[in-house]
């Protein structure tokens, strides 16, 4: 390797090859290779590696892959080498890539562009390297990318490029024939190329094309014969000679093509006779390549229309092969003789001694080839010798595959050329006995059918003798200790059908043997099934003949055992046997006729005997059967049933589930609150659950919370004030908020936050007296609150003119915001943090004492009537709330008023003013005066 190409390998590489060659075990070799892999992984990843070094590393990776180890870490470096401008490096990269990758590798996509560029190169060596890669790496999907360039190269001035282009097109045809189907004419043109190498390369794709369609290339017979004649006459340069044979590989390929074109065509074959005869005369049989050409000539002669002179020449060549001391030549002679005996069987008789010598040769391959020849030579006069030889060889070998093949051939020959019934039965017994379960089950069935039908002649006496011989031999064989399962099935079937037919053996003798078989092979259910069925046949035939059936004790015990068998098949057969024994003669003759195994059974696939039963069932209301092909496209299987038919509760139901029934209300209860701006007024119940069907809420009775600790749960107020009003939407929002809060991770609310919430929402700080209206209001309610805070003297404003506003925040809703929220609202606790003082406690205390007597602002704000004024006091109050001067009052004025209201007790105006200010602060904090909190809370 080092001396070729002008480059030399390093001492490390030579030492690697030497150490691997001197390794004494596979483990030592693997250790050396793994060490080399680690070294190459480290070195190949170094930057700025010289080209000479990288080329050597790639060659070492190739060597590692050849030894069966993985070198995939270096594949990408081989791909990079194909991009190099240096011819030596590029050719090395192409060589490594073709050895490393297959056509479906992921890195192929990185090579296609390089191949396209190199196919257009001016350096024909680069083009040849790219064509080599095309033949190995281009798959069916990438053929169109390089096909135009390859076709152009068919006219390249260099013969090496044209030859490789032909090879590439041949490869494309093998991968995707349709992709080059329009380029077939190019192969015909290249057949006339001036260079013999290009012509020889064209023969390969033409051979494949002719093998697919012979008639389309009949016109090329004269051309092929002319080329073969020129080659045989040594008109080619001596550069194509091999061991003094002129272009032997071109001759072999031409002979293969002529064998295809001349098969069954007398006119085309006559054109070939002369040139093939000349090759027989000129071939040198002293060399292997000369014998190869001779062998191909014999194959050609055996394929084309027969010619006596050529057959004689072929026989002489075969004789030389068989007389040779070389096993290879003997093998060729046996194979060639097997081809010729199809045309001229008498040729084999001339070489009987040579064939027998090959049959006794210690070379197992040659012996098997000789048995194939004997199989082709068999006839009625030599069948006994050949079959006996084949059975003897079958016994001596341990190859189960070849044993099966020889057994099938012995059975076939015995069926075709059996000289007598006795010999046939004995031969079949030997085959089944020695081949065992390797015998195909079809052979056993064929044997049963042959015994039942006879040899096809009309001589019933001969068929009866065949069956009697089989019964006698099988009863004798049953005494052997172990028999194959397939053979036992044949024996049981024959004994059941013909065991007592000729009267030579009594029913008790045959049934005793069958019971012994069932007992000896108790683990084989198939054999036991055959034995039980044979017993049933024998007893049935005895009953039909009018003879008394005396069941042997062992048969009785066998039947009792099988009646309780876990195998349903054996149990059914035992019950059938028990039933048949109890029938009369007429019934037995009907169900078990004598010698009826050959009668044809007509199978009623439509089950027409059930038509009356089906019609009667349909008249009674049953649904007609719908074939599976018609019912496969249907979805609702419930359509197949009668809607008025009440099925059992335990039956399968295929109709869709019913929708959940609504609660006892006029309308189905939705799972979400309806967004209504005007709803009828209804009194607020003391308990939300008393609202009935008028409320929209989730039923959460019995639902167990899985996460979080118990949280603050507002209880209903004990007040039964009839002046408090609420709308259905508010109650629905309350219940919906409770259901939503039950699904959230609940957090324990501190006492300070409870007091702050009580003061902000007008409730009491004590949980047991907290009203149920202190919940989050609905979207509609918040919209009304927004309208009440618009600085306008008139409260009746059209909803569509109101500016959109954020809903008021719920301080008790500690879960995550809903998906409908448009912007995160400010946390009122953080705004009020640090602003509370001691006056807040007083405020909370006063609020607790006045909660029961203060009017409900929610009822005023959420009434279903147009938002108006109920009385004069309320008008003054609301007009004051809508006046900006109220919200901008000074802190000095606010504190005395708050303290004063706390000392006087219940003051509705102060309570409503405080509640309105806080709600206004929650709805739109950015629009309020920033000093409001200071003025309000000090």
Short mmCIF file of N, CA and C in Angstrom, two decimals, residues 170 173-174 184 188 202-218 220 224 253 256-263:
data_model
loop_
_atom_site.label_atom_id
_atom_site.label_comp_id
_atom_site.label_asym_id
_atom_site.label_seq_id
_atom_site.Cartn_x
_atom_site.Cartn_y
_atom_site.Cartn_z
N UNK A 170 -26.52 1.35 -15.14
CA UNK A 170 -26.96 0.00 -14.78
C UNK A 170 -27.40 -0.05 -13.31
N UNK A 173 -30.76 1.48 -13.00
CA UNK A 173 -31.80 0.57 -13.47
C UNK A 173 -32.14 -0.47 -12.41
N UNK A 174 -31.13 -0.95 -11.70
CA UNK A 174 -31.38 -1.93 -10.65
C UNK A 174 -32.15 -1.33 -9.49
N UNK A 184 -32.90 3.38 -22.45
CA UNK A 184 -32.51 2.03 -22.84
C UNK A 184 -31.74 2.04 -24.15
N UNK A 188 -27.90 0.13 -26.23
CA UNK A 188 -27.72 -0.43 -27.57
C UNK A 188 -26.59 0.31 -28.31
N UNK A 202 -21.39 -2.82 -21.18
CA UNK A 202 -22.76 -2.72 -21.66
C UNK A 202 -23.48 -4.06 -21.63
N UNK A 203 -22.74 -5.16 -21.70
CA UNK A 203 -23.37 -6.49 -21.69
C UNK A 203 -24.13 -6.76 -20.39
N UNK A 204 -23.66 -6.20 -19.29
CA UNK A 204 -24.31 -6.46 -17.99
C UNK A 204 -25.72 -5.89 -17.93
N UNK A 205 -25.94 -4.59 -18.23
CA UNK A 205 -27.34 -4.11 -18.23
C UNK A 205 -28.20 -4.76 -19.31
N UNK A 206 -27.59 -5.09 -20.46
CA UNK A 206 -28.37 -5.75 -21.51
C UNK A 206 -28.84 -7.14 -21.07
N UNK A 207 -28.00 -7.85 -20.32
CA UNK A 207 -28.41 -9.17 -19.82
C UNK A 207 -29.64 -9.05 -18.93
N UNK A 208 -29.65 -8.05 -18.04
CA UNK A 208 -30.82 -7.85 -17.17
C UNK A 208 -32.05 -7.47 -17.97
N UNK A 209 -31.87 -6.64 -19.00
CA UNK A 209 -33.01 -6.23 -19.81
C UNK A 209 -33.56 -7.39 -20.61
N UNK A 210 -32.67 -8.22 -21.17
CA UNK A 210 -33.12 -9.38 -21.95
C UNK A 210 -33.81 -10.40 -21.07
N UNK A 211 -33.35 -10.55 -19.83
CA UNK A 211 -34.00 -11.50 -18.91
C UNK A 211 -35.43 -11.07 -18.60
N UNK A 212 -35.71 -9.77 -18.66
CA UNK A 212 -37.06 -9.28 -18.40
C UNK A 212 -37.95 -9.37 -19.63
N UNK A 213 -37.37 -9.13 -20.82
CA UNK A 213 -38.16 -9.13 -22.05
C UNK A 213 -37.27 -9.63 -23.19
N UNK A 214 -37.38 -10.93 -23.49
CA UNK A 214 -36.50 -11.54 -24.50
C UNK A 214 -36.88 -11.08 -25.90
N UNK A 215 -38.14 -11.00 -26.21
CA UNK A 215 -38.59 -10.73 -27.58
C UNK A 215 -38.16 -9.36 -28.08
N UNK A 216 -37.97 -8.40 -27.17
CA UNK A 216 -37.61 -7.06 -27.61
C UNK A 216 -36.16 -6.98 -28.09
N UNK A 217 -35.38 -8.00 -27.84
CA UNK A 217 -33.95 -7.94 -28.18
C UNK A 217 -33.55 -9.08 -29.10
N UNK A 218 -34.51 -9.69 -29.77
CA UNK A 218 -34.19 -10.75 -30.72
C UNK A 218 -33.35 -10.23 -31.89
N UNK A 220 -30.88 -8.40 -31.79
CA UNK A 220 -29.46 -8.27 -31.43
C UNK A 220 -28.71 -9.59 -31.47
N UNK A 224 -24.61 -10.03 -31.20
CA UNK A 224 -23.93 -10.78 -30.14
C UNK A 224 -23.07 -11.92 -30.70
N UNK A 253 -20.28 -13.80 -20.49
CA UNK A 253 -21.50 -12.98 -20.48
C UNK A 253 -22.25 -13.11 -21.80
N UNK A 256 -24.18 -16.39 -21.86
CA UNK A 256 -25.40 -16.30 -21.03
C UNK A 256 -26.52 -15.59 -21.79
N UNK A 257 -26.15 -14.51 -22.51
CA UNK A 257 -27.17 -13.77 -23.27
C UNK A 257 -27.72 -14.62 -24.41
N UNK A 258 -26.83 -15.35 -25.11
CA UNK A 258 -27.29 -16.19 -26.21
C UNK A 258 -28.17 -17.33 -25.72
N UNK A 259 -27.90 -17.83 -24.52
CA UNK A 259 -28.75 -18.89 -23.96
C UNK A 259 -30.17 -18.39 -23.74
N UNK A 260 -30.32 -17.11 -23.34
CA UNK A 260 -31.65 -16.54 -23.15
C UNK A 260 -32.35 -16.32 -24.49
N UNK A 261 -31.61 -15.79 -25.47
CA UNK A 261 -32.22 -15.45 -26.74
C UNK A 261 -32.54 -16.68 -27.57
N UNK A 262 -31.80 -17.78 -27.40
CA UNK A 262 -32.02 -18.98 -28.21
C UNK A 262 -32.94 -19.99 -27.60
N UNK A 263 -33.43 -19.75 -26.39
CA UNK A 263 -34.31 -20.72 -25.73
C UNK A 263 -35.63 -20.82 -26.47
#
